[in-house]
XYZ file of C-alpha atoms in Angstrom:
171
model
C 47.779 -60.458 93.086
C 49.251 -62.716 90.431
C 50.160 -59.927 88.044
C 53.557 -60.228 86.483
C 55.316 -57.873 84.123
C 56.372 -59.712 81.002
C 58.673 -56.889 79.935
C 58.252 -58.033 76.343
C 55.603 -58.208 73.687
C 54.441 -61.427 72.117
C 51.366 -63.494 71.307
C 49.491 -66.484 72.637
C 47.742 -68.922 70.302
C 45.269 -71.368 71.819
C 43.869 -74.137 69.647
C 41.950 -77.351 69.771
C 40.802 -80.068 67.416
C 37.270 -79.598 66.103
C 34.790 -82.280 67.207
C 37.484 -84.416 68.822
C 34.915 -86.469 70.760
C 33.486 -87.573 67.402
C 36.976 -88.734 66.318
C 37.195 -90.942 69.416
C 33.606 -92.187 69.049
C 33.925 -93.092 65.349
C 37.541 -94.260 65.053
C 38.398 -95.257 68.640
C 40.686 -93.874 71.320
C 43.851 -95.244 69.732
C 43.066 -93.274 66.571
C 42.309 -90.260 68.797
C 45.762 -90.601 70.378
C 47.373 -90.767 66.929
C 45.386 -87.706 65.861
C 46.631 -85.786 68.916
C 50.228 -86.709 68.094
C 49.799 -85.490 64.512
C 48.160 -82.281 65.727
C 51.125 -81.594 68.029
C 53.524 -82.390 65.175
C 51.795 -79.940 62.799
C 51.874 -77.212 65.459
C 55.571 -77.798 66.184
C 56.547 -77.985 62.483
C 54.807 -74.679 61.762
C 55.909 -72.807 64.869
C 59.091 -70.792 64.982
C 62.075 -72.472 66.607
C 61.871 -69.988 69.501
C 58.158 -70.670 70.181
C 56.909 -73.000 72.874
C 54.202 -75.496 71.893
C 52.502 -77.188 74.831
C 49.469 -79.338 75.493
C 47.092 -77.324 77.650
C 44.617 -80.115 78.349
C 42.561 -82.660 76.417
C 42.826 -81.757 72.734
C 43.778 -78.152 73.510
C 47.261 -76.762 72.866
C 48.945 -73.384 73.309
C 51.730 -71.772 71.329
C 53.706 -69.062 73.127
C 55.288 -66.695 70.619
C 57.746 -64.280 72.180
C 58.659 -61.121 70.258
C 55.955 -61.744 67.643
C 53.432 -59.313 66.176
C 49.719 -60.092 66.120
C 49.819 -60.211 62.302
C 52.667 -62.743 62.344
C 50.908 -64.879 64.962
C 47.701 -64.842 62.908
C 49.630 -65.913 59.777
C 51.326 -68.664 61.754
C 48.006 -69.944 63.155
C 46.446 -69.858 59.683
C 49.365 -71.856 58.272
C 48.924 -74.442 61.051
C 45.193 -74.641 60.314
C 45.717 -75.117 56.583
C 48.462 -77.737 56.956
C 46.344 -79.723 59.423
C 43.240 -79.810 57.222
C 45.279 -80.821 54.164
C 46.956 -83.836 55.805
C 44.902 -87.046 55.479
C 45.391 -89.500 58.335
C 45.593 -93.256 57.964
C 44.210 -93.664 61.509
C 41.109 -91.730 60.373
C 40.715 -93.773 57.175
C 42.108 -90.994 54.989
C 40.121 -88.091 56.403
C 41.856 -85.099 57.948
C 41.413 -83.081 61.118
C 40.417 -79.458 61.449
C 41.100 -77.147 64.363
C 39.989 -73.752 65.623
C 42.437 -71.098 66.805
C 42.208 -68.133 69.167
C 45.006 -65.561 69.147
C 45.820 -62.542 71.286
C 48.761 -60.302 71.987
C 50.682 -60.452 75.264
C 51.474 -57.032 76.683
C 54.051 -56.265 79.382
C 51.255 -55.337 81.824
C 49.157 -58.500 81.228
C 48.514 -61.247 83.754
C 48.191 -64.904 82.776
C 44.472 -64.862 83.484
C 43.869 -61.877 81.195
C 45.922 -63.322 78.324
C 44.274 -66.741 78.544
C 40.814 -65.181 78.784
C 41.380 -63.127 75.619
C 42.778 -66.057 73.625
C 40.092 -68.420 74.923
C 37.364 -65.929 74.022
C 38.668 -65.840 70.432
C 38.781 -69.655 70.338
C 35.211 -69.794 71.633
C 34.050 -67.404 68.886
C 35.933 -69.468 66.264
C 34.056 -72.585 67.411
C 30.707 -70.787 67.613
C 31.052 -69.277 64.131
C 31.631 -72.586 62.364
C 35.007 -74.018 63.464
C 38.156 -74.513 61.354
C 39.143 -70.845 61.520
C 41.503 -68.383 63.212
C 40.079 -65.475 65.216
C 41.660 -63.008 67.607
C 40.712 -60.812 70.520
C 42.289 -57.359 70.509
C 43.976 -56.223 73.705
C 41.538 -53.320 74.008
C 38.494 -55.450 73.131
C 35.778 -56.351 75.628
C 35.880 -60.153 75.737
C 32.660 -62.092 76.205
C 32.271 -63.894 79.488
C 33.817 -67.302 78.896
C 34.630 -69.939 81.494
C 38.404 -70.310 81.536
C 40.503 -72.458 83.801
C 42.481 -70.356 86.229
C 46.171 -71.242 86.544
C 47.630 -71.500 90.012
C 49.950 -68.743 91.160
C 52.904 -71.111 90.692
C 51.893 -71.712 87.033
C 51.443 -67.968 86.578
C 55.015 -67.310 87.668
C 56.418 -70.043 85.461
C 54.911 -69.471 82.015
C 54.292 -65.726 81.847
C 57.845 -64.901 82.943
C 59.107 -66.729 79.839
C 58.167 -63.707 77.711
C 60.754 -61.577 79.497
C 63.399 -64.295 79.528
C 63.667 -63.937 83.296
C 63.223 -66.693 85.823
C 60.630 -65.892 88.425
C 60.240 -67.617 91.743
C 56.810 -69.142 92.342
C 54.823 -67.146 94.903
């Protein structure tokens, strides 16, 4: 059992660039790399100092927001979305990127798998409903079945324990 008590409330934002493959196909991989760097910069600039912004894989990033309400996390994600779409990129010949965002709360009783599944389900719905938007999955909602990558038990111990501020030994 990889359950871990966070001991603290917070939110997880998961996001990725819309149609990133098209960026690489049209403008090249070097432009794609520049776009990823800008995306990370926008996320970091619009996150709180106490948040953790991390690349989750490919063009997907997560923002861990400890001691943050769902409403505040949604506002933060919306600000990130708006800043990104309003910033033209030289590497994309003056066009800008858009991104989709999935948000969920982190409860003390949550496991990594449950939190990621809820956030990923919201991201999936954001993509399916037209992209370039912020959606959330409520903690009591019934998420759709979405394929999510399962973190190892060692990863579970490392990132979820951050919400409580306690170090946890990998299992």
